[in-house]
Amino acid sequence: MYLLLVFLPLLGSCAAGLFGFLIGSRGAVLVTTGSVLGSAILSGIVFYEVALCGSPCTVSPSSWFTSEFFDASWGFYFDTLTSVMIVVITWVSTLVHLYSISYMEHDPHLPRFMSYLSLFTFCMLMLVTADNFIQLFFGWEGVGLASYLLINFWFTRLQASKASIKAMLMNRVGDIGLALGIMGIYSQCQTVNFACAFACAPKLAETTFTFCTIEVDVLTTICILLFIGSIGKSAQLGLHTWLPDAMEGPTPVSALIHAATMVTAGVFLVARCSPLFEYAPNALIVVTVIGAMTCFFAATTGLVQNDLKRVIAYSTCSQLGYMIFACGLSQYSVGVFHLMNHAFFKALLFLSAGSIIHGLSDEQDMRKMGGVVRLFPLTYSMMVIGSLALVGFPYLTGFYSKDRILELAYATYTISGNFAYWFGTICVFLTSLYSFRLLFMTFLRPTSASPHVLEHAHDAPPIMAIPLILLAFGSIFVGYTFHDMFIGIGTNFWGNAVFVLPKNALLVESEYIPQTQKLLPLFFTLAGAVVAYAMSFQWTKLIYKLKLTSLGRGFYTMSSRRWFVDQVYNQFFAQKALDFGYTISWKSLDKGWFEILGPYGIIETFPKWSRRLGTLQSGLIPHYAVFMVLGVTLAISFVALWDILEGFVDPRLYFLFFLAFLFTSSESITNSHAIDSIE
């Protein structure tokens, strides 16, 4: 059963991808959706057996490869953390598959699309069920490949191709860090198995190495390298630029990538490696700071976006910052709980946005919408539920996890904890502001859409509406249902799935923080809603005048250009690499020295010397005799003087002399050809 849960999406993907031309679109839809639904049903059974009944298990079907002391086997580990992740992945993926049936029904390449979706699900299941770092890395790279295929599904679009390449390259940067971290674990522990590596954590915490005369902690270095992988996959500040551009793919892809799968892999990695991070406090500080900065950056950037999907994408980036800094505060269970809650309401937001885009003839600019609440009553209701859950409105799903993260950050009483708390609290206001701005601009403001578009506008059809309604129920009830089970005081739900040192257990302390600090996020949420209403309906002229001021223009420019991170990357990395490739690699080497020493030099040098040698063939025996005597004399002289010359002349100079000779010869030949052409 456990193996069937993992491999069913792969079977569906292979059937749709290899035999789609035989079974057609309807057959591909049935195979892929049915296989993912089967995995979702099995995940519920696994959750009951593993998480609720407390029976974790490991399945080792076969050996993978063995090399001396290195042994990597196929192993599938099911504990509480894994069971929670597979439930979220499979059920959200099932709803996305179901939604795609109607959304992509007119696409002629529907079988290929459904195959990619199922492949993505399989790779994600491989990632979360791995019991060793090598298998985790296999699923990690598989998810990256599948995301590339999905983002570039409409490969005839130039922007889609650019976005997919960008996502692939940015994730490869993070993957290098993850690979180095795995190498470091193996070099120190002689194993890549999770259980064995985690058991070595206390010993690794006492181990150091010298780098550039600096004493460096081994475990801290390993944890930071692993976290670099999380930065790339979970789109944290620095390697985040691929996430908004991934919106070029179809909307179901955006929901799948940004909700429960790819972007949450980094959070899962940090939670899985909690025994390592707990013994590396400096690494936890880095995790906390990066997460808090990502949260603030994404919130300020999403505030000025006009593309419907980009606003939701930056909100995803901001919420991932909450999850990451919750893990940095050693509150892994709360971070995973927010991950689960976020999967439901973020999938709801993306699929609702897809319904609007589908009904408005692929229009995504919010400035060209407005006044469509009567045309999209169901989608509007779903969007309101998702937005309220996102901002942490009381008693909705996001309220139970996001507010608890802020309370735990305040109860930490450290510099990094206070830093995360205040940045997170400010982001509550910004999240509420851009979420309600989205609702007002899309549905409630006077319409600016063209009459032709409004004539063909329609709400979500039944097949698209069913996933929206189910996700709405999840956005309302999941947080309340599982709150006490997941993060309640005294709960033993997680068991040994996550490890927290006693000094970092803060759930009890968070209950006794001042009441004003508990109510502050709610106040900021309401304030953000009020300000968004005023900006959309009352302060339009004032906002326009503020944009014209130097301060307003500076803030708007910085936010709209995404803190100039893309410009910095393009200017100092991409452009420099292109310049190097042109001047050094292509102009100097490929068309320079390689030509002189290679084809061009051979073609030009050999005929020249052949002609010169041909002039020496006079046919007179005395001339040949003179040359023979001269050659023998020079050879004897060279052999006799070799020892003397070797003591004074570096042999490498002969090679340089030879190159200079060839270069001079080729230059003279080129000049002679130029003179001949002129003549």
XYZ file of C-alpha atoms in Angstrom:
679
model
C 0.000 0.000 0.000
C 2.757 2.438 0.935
C 4.664 1.891 -2.295
C 1.460 2.014 -4.333
C 0.700 5.431 -2.854
C 4.012 6.778 -4.188
C 4.068 5.114 -7.604
C 0.433 5.481 -8.701
C 0.976 9.044 -10.042
C 4.024 7.800 -11.956
C 1.943 5.093 -13.614
C -0.692 7.641 -14.580
C 1.972 9.998 -15.918
C 3.579 7.295 -18.056
C 0.219 6.152 -19.419
C -0.825 9.673 -20.401
C 2.588 10.682 -21.714
C 3.437 7.569 -23.712
C 0.008 6.484 -24.875
C -1.862 9.783 -24.960
C -2.200 9.581 -28.742
C -4.029 6.264 -28.315
C -6.272 6.940 -25.324
C -6.990 10.572 -26.219
C -7.639 13.511 -23.937
C -10.521 11.856 -22.117
C -8.498 8.729 -21.414
C -5.485 10.737 -20.230
C -7.697 12.733 -17.884
C -9.272 9.614 -16.425
C -5.962 7.808 -15.955
C -4.050 10.672 -14.353
C -6.872 11.998 -12.179
C -7.840 8.489 -11.096
C -4.255 7.567 -10.159
C -3.740 10.733 -8.121
C -7.132 10.262 -6.453
C -6.114 6.718 -5.544
C -2.950 8.067 -3.939
C -5.021 10.631 -2.040
C -7.297 7.925 -0.620
C -4.307 5.826 0.383
C -2.694 8.881 2.007
C -5.708 9.175 4.298
C -5.225 5.558 5.384
C -1.498 6.157 5.932
C -2.273 9.281 7.987
C -4.577 7.247 10.210
C -2.104 4.406 10.712
C 1.082 6.437 11.062
C 0.031 9.735 12.638
C -3.112 8.933 14.602
C -2.181 5.403 15.644
C 1.508 6.227 16.150
C 2.945 3.508 13.889
C 5.775 4.921 11.733
C 7.324 2.483 9.309
C 10.102 2.149 6.739
C 9.837 0.275 3.443
C 13.108 -0.768 1.765
C 12.264 -2.535 -1.495
C 15.773 -2.862 -2.934
C 19.324 -1.615 -2.992
C 20.167 1.332 -5.209
C 23.949 1.426 -5.566
C 26.878 0.454 -3.362
C 30.464 1.665 -3.581
C 32.896 0.447 -0.899
C 31.681 2.093 2.306
C 28.948 4.083 0.571
C 25.562 2.383 0.532
C 22.402 4.019 -0.805
C 19.212 1.989 -0.875
C 15.702 2.755 -1.960
C 13.953 3.525 1.293
C 10.563 5.040 2.020
C 10.115 6.410 5.522
C 6.622 7.175 6.789
C 6.388 9.140 10.035
C 4.048 11.893 11.193
C 5.788 14.626 9.193
C 5.694 12.516 6.027
C 2.056 11.524 6.513
C 0.990 15.170 6.895
C 2.898 16.179 3.764
C 1.547 13.373 1.578
C -2.043 14.164 2.613
C -1.586 17.789 1.622
C 0.248 16.976 -1.609
C -2.097 14.291 -2.892
C -5.387 15.988 -2.045
C -4.408 19.399 -3.390
C -2.959 17.725 -6.476
C -6.189 15.779 -6.982
C -8.245 18.976 -6.865
C -5.842 20.666 -9.293
C -6.152 17.694 -11.673
C -9.938 17.928 -11.462
C -9.863 21.678 -12.040
C -7.580 21.249 -15.066
C -10.134 19.051 -16.853
C -12.329 22.055 -17.540
C -9.658 24.776 -17.549
C -7.522 23.053 -20.223
C -10.272 21.282 -22.162
C -9.644 23.295 -25.337
C -5.886 22.736 -25.309
C -4.832 20.145 -27.894
C -1.940 19.022 -25.686
C -4.051 18.128 -22.662
C -2.585 14.571 -22.313
C 0.925 16.003 -22.082
C -0.214 18.546 -19.502
C -1.868 15.917 -17.322
C 1.221 13.735 -17.625
C 3.419 16.561 -16.353
C 1.062 17.202 -13.423
C 1.183 13.563 -12.332
C 4.956 13.441 -12.779
C 5.250 16.500 -10.559
C 3.149 14.807 -7.881
C 5.245 11.633 -8.038
C 8.526 13.543 -7.655
C 7.145 15.420 -4.670
C 6.047 12.162 -3.040
C 9.524 10.734 -3.631
C 10.982 13.775 -1.908
C 8.890 13.664 1.255
C 9.003 9.879 1.707
C 12.780 9.474 1.319
C 14.719 8.001 4.237
C 18.120 9.220 3.024
C 19.590 12.360 1.516
C 20.394 10.795 -1.867
C 16.803 9.757 -2.515
C 15.629 13.129 -1.232
C 17.973 14.787 -3.726
C 16.546 12.573 -6.478
C 13.021 13.775 -5.725
C 14.348 17.317 -5.278
C 15.786 17.390 -8.796
C 12.739 15.622 -10.205
C 10.504 18.366 -8.842
C 12.772 20.955 -10.494
C 12.562 19.149 -13.837
C 8.791 18.794 -13.665
C 8.385 22.473 -12.750
C 10.485 23.410 -15.793
C 8.227 21.335 -18.053
C 5.055 22.796 -16.550
C 6.137 26.445 -16.592
C 7.275 26.004 -20.204
C 4.169 24.075 -21.219
C 3.194 26.833 -23.667
C 6.688 26.776 -25.116
C 5.797 28.954 -28.082
C 5.554 31.900 -25.710
C 8.886 33.637 -25.302
C 8.159 34.731 -21.723
C 7.252 31.182 -20.716
C 10.566 29.886 -22.056
C 12.457 32.638 -20.241
C 10.596 31.953 -16.983
C 11.248 28.202 -17.130
C 14.966 28.680 -17.799
C 15.148 31.223 -14.985
C 13.410 28.839 -12.573
C 15.757 26.021 -13.562
C 18.919 28.110 -13.143
C 17.913 29.723 -9.832
C 16.990 26.354 -8.378
C 20.294 24.873 -9.582
C 22.140 27.499 -7.521
C 20.304 26.328 -4.422
C 20.816 22.688 -5.382
C 24.588 23.185 -5.371
C 24.354 24.207 -1.721
C 22.180 21.193 -0.918
C 24.596 18.847 -2.711
C 27.564 20.291 -0.805
C 25.665 19.882 2.456
C 24.965 16.221 1.670
C 28.643 15.724 0.833
C 29.578 17.324 4.137
C 27.237 14.999 6.033
C 28.715 11.952 4.339
C 32.294 13.082 4.928
C 31.637 13.503 8.643
C 29.155 10.705 9.338
C 30.048 8.175 6.592
C 26.350 7.766 5.859
C 23.506 9.557 4.108
C 20.722 7.852 6.058
C 18.576 10.249 8.060
C 18.569 8.270 11.314
C 22.326 7.715 11.356
C 23.166 11.287 10.342
C 20.835 12.796 12.940
C 22.343 10.584 15.642
C 25.741 12.154 14.890
C 24.464 15.714 15.393
C 25.671 16.163 19.031
C 29.146 14.986 18.040
C 29.226 17.201 14.945
C 28.333 20.207 17.088
C 31.731 19.845 18.808
C 33.704 19.452 15.565
C 35.452 22.331 13.790
C 37.662 22.812 10.756
C 39.999 25.560 9.615
C 39.131 27.585 6.526
C 41.434 30.465 5.539
C 42.895 30.534 9.061
C 39.374 30.818 10.504
C 37.964 28.198 12.860
C 34.568 27.186 11.503
C 31.932 24.960 13.085
C 31.223 21.892 10.948
C 27.547 21.482 11.814
C 26.774 25.166 11.282
C 28.386 25.017 7.844
C 26.423 21.898 6.886
C 23.128 23.398 8.063
C 23.704 26.646 6.169
C 24.500 24.670 2.999
C 21.297 22.666 3.416
C 19.402 25.892 3.978
C 20.782 27.321 0.725
C 18.904 24.501 -1.005
C 15.774 25.574 0.860
C 16.332 29.196 -0.190
C 16.297 28.194 -3.854
C 13.340 25.844 -3.685
C 11.197 27.923 -1.300
C 12.028 31.211 -3.058
C 13.590 33.037 -0.133
C 15.260 36.420 -0.508
C 18.184 36.160 -2.889
C 16.942 33.209 -4.951
C 13.300 34.280 -5.136
C 13.245 35.904 -8.560
C 11.986 32.797 -10.361
C 8.749 32.536 -8.388
C 6.751 35.500 -9.809
C 7.912 34.694 -13.338
C 6.602 31.153 -12.942
C 3.129 32.700 -13.433
C 3.715 32.346 -17.180
C 2.570 28.744 -16.938
C -1.120 27.736 -16.878
C -3.020 28.675 -13.721
C -3.336 25.061 -12.432
C 0.463 24.914 -12.564
C 0.669 28.043 -10.442
C -1.694 26.513 -7.896
C 0.258 23.261 -7.775
C 3.696 24.871 -7.523
C 2.779 27.647 -5.098
C 0.344 25.832 -2.831
C 1.309 22.435 -1.545
C 4.223 21.160 -3.510
C 7.422 22.679 -4.847
C 7.795 25.829 -2.764
C 7.065 23.985 0.459
C 9.890 21.506 -0.145
C 12.385 23.894 1.463
C 10.262 24.152 4.615
C 9.987 20.375 4.724
C 13.775 20.016 4.405
C 14.411 22.306 7.380
C 11.775 20.487 9.447
C 13.170 17.076 8.463
C 16.692 18.145 9.418
C 15.567 19.615 12.753
C 17.984 17.392 14.764
C 20.867 19.014 12.849
C 19.590 22.591 13.090
C 18.869 22.319 16.811
C 22.557 21.826 17.544
C 23.537 24.715 15.242
C 22.082 27.872 16.852
C 23.951 30.208 14.508
C 22.360 28.497 11.526
C 18.922 28.965 13.128
C 19.615 32.698 13.428
C 20.411 32.822 9.705
C 17.182 30.945 8.938
C 15.141 33.340 11.083
C 16.614 36.510 9.580
C 16.294 35.328 5.963
C 12.694 34.236 6.542
C 11.698 37.549 8.150
C 13.366 39.607 5.408
C 11.689 37.513 2.721
C 8.337 38.055 4.371
C 8.795 41.838 4.385
C 10.275 42.043 0.898
C 7.489 40.031 -0.743
C 4.771 41.973 1.074
C 6.118 45.355 -0.036
C 6.531 44.131 -3.601
C 3.081 42.553 -3.851
C 1.578 45.843 -2.684
C 2.147 47.570 -6.047
C 1.592 44.699 -8.476
C -1.251 44.922 -10.971
C -1.141 41.386 -12.354
C -3.684 39.220 -10.533
C -1.528 36.110 -10.363
C 1.619 38.035 -9.416
C -0.069 39.514 -6.355
C -0.965 36.016 -5.171
C 2.544 34.782 -6.059
C 4.198 37.421 -3.893
C 1.785 36.569 -1.093
C 3.036 32.987 -1.390
C 6.612 34.211 -1.067
C 5.638 36.233 2.015
C 3.878 33.310 3.680
C 6.881 31.087 2.984
C 8.891 33.634 4.938
C 6.559 33.060 7.911
C 7.096 29.297 7.671
C 10.873 29.620 7.373
C 11.367 31.942 10.329
C 9.009 29.794 12.403
C 11.413 26.907 11.737
C 14.304 29.249 12.541
C 12.730 29.804 15.966
C 12.736 25.993 16.457
C 8.956 25.872 16.069
C 8.942 23.303 13.285
C 5.494 21.947 14.111
C 3.956 25.417 13.835
C 5.762 26.031 10.548
C 4.459 22.757 9.082
C 0.984 23.523 10.439
C 1.040 26.861 8.610
C 2.296 25.003 5.529
C -0.761 22.761 5.600
C -3.177 25.631 6.168
C -1.505 27.716 3.496
C -1.862 24.922 0.951
C -5.649 25.065 1.111
C -6.301 28.783 0.993
C -3.499 29.526 -1.466
C -4.710 26.810 -3.861
C -8.179 28.326 -3.462
C -6.863 31.792 -4.369
C -4.965 30.606 -7.423
C -7.795 28.483 -8.766
C -10.266 31.330 -8.161
C -7.920 33.658 -10.032
C -7.798 31.093 -12.828
C -11.603 31.094 -12.960
C -11.604 34.887 -13.368
C -8.911 34.797 -16.042
C -10.738 31.974 -17.838
C -14.021 33.880 -17.727
C -12.524 37.214 -18.882
C -10.795 35.871 -21.998
C -7.350 35.435 -20.386
C -7.209 38.945 -18.942
C -4.881 39.175 -15.901
C -4.467 42.940 -15.363
C -6.580 44.021 -12.381
C -6.765 47.560 -13.780
C -8.827 46.169 -16.658
C -11.296 44.374 -14.410
C -13.618 45.708 -11.742
C -17.357 45.501 -11.348
C -17.548 41.799 -12.171
C -18.949 40.662 -8.828
C -22.376 40.043 -10.392
C -20.832 38.003 -13.193
C -18.709 35.876 -10.845
C -20.719 35.390 -7.629
C -19.272 31.961 -6.812
C -15.689 32.950 -7.643
C -16.069 36.157 -5.624
C -17.248 34.183 -2.583
C -14.342 31.781 -2.912
C -11.859 34.622 -3.342
C -13.206 36.361 -0.217
C -12.831 33.174 1.847
C -9.297 32.613 0.594
C -8.282 36.239 1.207
C -9.724 36.262 4.730
C -7.873 33.048 5.525
C -4.685 34.577 4.090
C -4.852 37.722 6.223
C -5.521 35.661 9.355
C -9.125 36.673 9.990
C -10.349 35.160 13.299
C -11.503 31.563 13.214
C -10.417 30.926 9.646
C -7.539 28.600 8.836
C -4.742 31.149 8.602
C -5.633 32.663 11.967
C -4.621 29.576 13.948
C -1.144 29.281 12.501
C 0.022 32.768 11.512
C -0.929 34.401 14.792
C 0.723 31.583 16.722
C 3.954 32.124 14.750
C 3.989 35.796 15.774
C 3.255 34.930 19.398
C 6.131 32.461 19.461
C 8.448 35.027 17.872
C 7.592 37.523 20.624
C 8.051 34.868 23.335
C 11.569 34.032 22.118
C 13.046 37.166 23.771
C 16.083 37.204 21.486
C 17.290 39.743 18.958
C 16.452 37.451 16.025
C 13.052 36.647 17.564
C 12.172 40.333 18.031
C 13.407 41.060 14.515
C 11.119 38.377 13.104
C 8.189 39.465 15.284
C 8.178 43.105 14.203
C 8.805 42.332 10.547
C 6.066 39.697 10.658
C 3.646 42.069 12.380
C 4.240 44.809 9.801
C 3.678 42.202 7.099
C 0.273 41.422 8.614
C -0.770 44.976 7.765
C 0.755 44.788 4.282
C -0.836 41.371 3.608
C -4.257 42.698 4.536
C -3.660 45.792 2.408
C -2.756 44.008 -0.854
C -5.329 41.219 -0.312
C -8.256 43.629 0.047
C -6.811 45.798 -2.720
C -7.025 42.720 -4.953
C -10.671 42.163 -4.028
C -11.650 45.798 -4.543
C -9.801 46.243 -7.843
C -11.012 42.952 -9.295
C -14.644 42.832 -8.187
C -15.981 46.000 -6.532
C -14.486 49.044 -8.264
C -16.249 50.504 -11.316
C -15.514 48.291 -14.268
C -12.865 49.186 -16.797
C -13.167 46.008 -18.821
C -14.115 46.195 -22.465
C -17.746 45.440 -23.381
C -16.601 42.648 -25.683
C -14.900 40.869 -22.783
C -17.879 41.349 -20.468
C -20.238 39.871 -23.057
C -18.396 36.559 -22.931
C -17.725 36.591 -19.160
C -18.915 33.536 -17.261
C -18.490 32.037 -13.819
C -16.721 28.777 -13.093
C -18.376 25.698 -14.650
C -19.331 22.799 -12.330
C -16.100 20.839 -12.795
C -14.069 23.931 -11.861
C -16.472 24.878 -9.054
C -16.200 21.566 -7.159
C -12.470 21.980 -6.312
C -13.110 25.589 -5.294
C -15.864 24.604 -2.873
C -13.820 21.777 -1.342
C -10.807 24.066 -0.895
C -13.078 26.682 0.673
C -14.211 24.153 3.270
C -10.557 23.370 3.947
C -9.751 27.076 4.299
C -12.508 27.439 6.896
C -12.313 24.273 9.001
C -8.823 22.730 8.717
C -7.161 25.175 11.095
C -9.819 24.783 13.782
C -9.984 21.000 13.414
C -6.279 20.249 13.679
C -5.089 23.142 15.847
C -5.026 21.318 19.169
C -3.754 18.119 17.588
C -0.822 19.728 15.779
C 0.355 22.515 18.090
C -1.684 22.150 21.247
C 0.126 22.289 24.582
C 1.082 18.807 25.692
C 0.252 17.103 22.415
C 2.465 14.213 21.361
C 1.243 14.187 17.787
C 4.634 14.695 16.136
C 6.508 12.141 18.224
C 10.055 11.811 16.927
C 9.280 13.332 13.521
C 10.635 16.708 14.640
C 13.241 17.332 17.316
C 13.321 20.393 19.562
C 15.733 20.968 22.411
C 13.996 21.657 25.744
C 15.396 25.198 25.884
C 13.721 26.015 22.551
C 10.240 24.753 23.481
C 8.190 27.964 23.706
C 4.579 26.883 23.251
C 3.803 27.387 26.953
C 5.589 30.764 27.131
C 3.633 32.055 24.127
C 0.371 31.650 26.065
C 1.474 34.209 28.668
C 2.626 37.103 26.492
C 0.799 40.449 26.981
C -2.729 40.539 25.605
C -1.936 43.648 23.563
C 0.679 41.698 21.606
C -1.855 38.984 20.873
C -4.403 41.513 19.602
C -1.898 43.551 17.592
C -2.050 41.315 14.453
C -5.859 41.562 14.452
C -5.666 45.352 14.727
C -3.203 45.503 11.837
C -5.437 43.239 9.750
C -8.448 45.515 10.224
C -6.293 48.586 9.611
C -5.050 47.128 6.340
C -8.623 46.461 5.196
C -9.686 50.029 6.022
C -6.681 51.562 4.266
C -7.258 49.349 1.196
C -10.887 50.519 1.029
C -9.868 54.148 1.347
C -7.145 53.793 -1.305
C -9.549 52.129 -3.731
C -12.582 54.410 -3.291
C -11.773 57.550 -1.260
C -8.103 58.490 -1.519
C -7.485 57.899 -5.223
C -6.427 61.501 -5.924
C -4.358 61.626 -2.724
C -2.559 58.399 -3.628
C -1.815 59.821 -7.081
C -0.326 62.970 -5.518
C 1.750 60.874 -3.105
C 3.203 58.952 -6.043
C 4.425 62.233 -7.492
C 6.398 63.152 -4.370
C 10.041 62.121 -4.119
C 9.381 59.743 -1.213
C 6.349 58.156 -2.836
C 8.039 57.861 -6.210
C 11.086 56.271 -4.574
C 8.992 53.729 -2.636
C 6.855 52.900 -5.663
C 9.869 52.515 -7.930
C 11.704 50.304 -5.469
C 8.670 48.077 -4.842
C 7.547 47.836 -8.449
C 11.071 46.929 -9.538
C 11.285 44.320 -6.796
C 14.019 45.988 -4.777
C 16.215 46.018 -7.899
C 17.290 42.446 -7.222
C 16.660 41.412 -10.829
C 18.607 44.418 -12.117
C 21.548 43.595 -9.866
C 21.581 39.997 -11.064
C 21.335 41.061 -14.690
C 23.994 43.758 -14.400
C 26.599 42.016 -12.284
C 26.081 38.355 -13.095
C 24.176 37.706 -16.306
C 25.669 40.561 -18.336
C 29.192 39.916 -17.020
C 28.871 36.252 -17.948
C 27.725 37.177 -21.454
C 30.562 39.688 -21.845
C 33.082 37.117 -20.673
C 31.681 34.559 -23.081
C 31.940 36.981 -26.001
C 35.343 38.586 -25.354
C 37.257 35.701 -23.809
C 35.573 32.453 -24.752
C 34.417 33.278 -28.274
C 36.570 36.150 -29.551
C 39.924 35.397 -27.892
C 39.847 31.606 -27.602
C 37.400 30.155 -30.101
C 38.124 32.643 -32.897
C 41.633 33.487 -31.665
C 44.171 31.063 -30.266
C 42.194 27.952 -31.157
C 42.106 29.073 -34.786
C 45.787 30.012 -34.820
C 46.875 26.737 -33.250
C 44.149 24.726 -34.923
C 42.509 24.635 -38.330
C 43.414 28.108 -39.546
C 47.044 27.853 -38.444
C 47.478 24.417 -39.984
C 45.844 25.429 -43.264
C 47.943 28.563 -43.629
C 51.262 27.430 -42.135
C 51.767 24.109 -43.894
C 51.308 25.369 -47.461
C 53.653 28.277 -46.733
C 56.450 26.065 -45.453
C 55.804 23.584 -48.256
C 56.382 26.331 -50.804
C 59.532 27.464 -49.014
C 60.903 23.946 -48.829
C 60.036 23.424 -52.471
C 62.321 26.296 -53.460
C 65.249 24.482 -51.865
C 64.886 21.547 -54.271
C 67.231 22.786 -57.003
C 68.132 19.303 -58.281
C 71.877 19.958 -57.871
C 73.884 17.361 -55.898
C 76.357 19.909 -54.401
C 73.465 21.830 -52.845
C 72.088 18.641 -51.223
C 75.558 17.745 -49.928
C 75.968 21.175 -48.318
C 72.581 20.890 -46.600
C 73.396 17.385 -45.294
C 76.738 18.513 -43.846
C 75.120 21.619 -42.335
C 72.346 19.543 -40.768
C 74.715 16.998 -39.226
C 76.892 19.825 -37.863
C 73.899 21.566 -36.263
C 72.633 18.304 -34.745
C 76.020 17.495 -33.214
C 76.376 21.043 -31.924
C 72.874 20.986 -30.376
C 73.521 17.674 -28.612
C 76.892 18.873 -27.331
C 75.511 22.178 -26.041
C 72.252 20.766 -24.630
C 73.599 20.391 -21.098
C 74.948 23.917 -21.116
C 71.731 25.411 -22.501
C 69.577 23.452 -20.057
C 71.326 25.112 -17.158
C 70.606 28.624 -18.429
C 67.336 28.389 -20.392
C 63.966 27.222 -19.079
C 62.597 24.521 -21.456
C 59.180 26.194 -21.317
C 60.617 29.136 -23.254
C 60.931 26.917 -26.305
C 57.175 26.404 -26.318
C 56.552 30.127 -26.013
C 58.997 30.771 -28.835
C 57.170 28.233 -30.987
C 53.779 29.871 -30.310
C 55.191 33.310 -31.057
C 56.666 31.996 -34.257
C 53.356 30.528 -35.387
C 51.450 33.666 -34.413
C 53.887 35.868 -36.328
C 53.640 33.586 -39.317
C 49.858 33.614 -39.287
C 49.803 37.398 -38.937
C 52.092 37.801 -41.930
C 49.936 35.434 -43.958
C 46.802 37.375 -43.018
C 48.424 40.657 -44.009
C 49.568 39.224 -47.331
C 46.026 37.989 -48.065
C 44.663 41.426 -47.218
C 47.152 43.111 -49.569
C 46.283 40.662 -52.342
C 42.579 41.309 -51.927
C 43.161 45.079 -52.070
C 45.210 44.733 -55.207
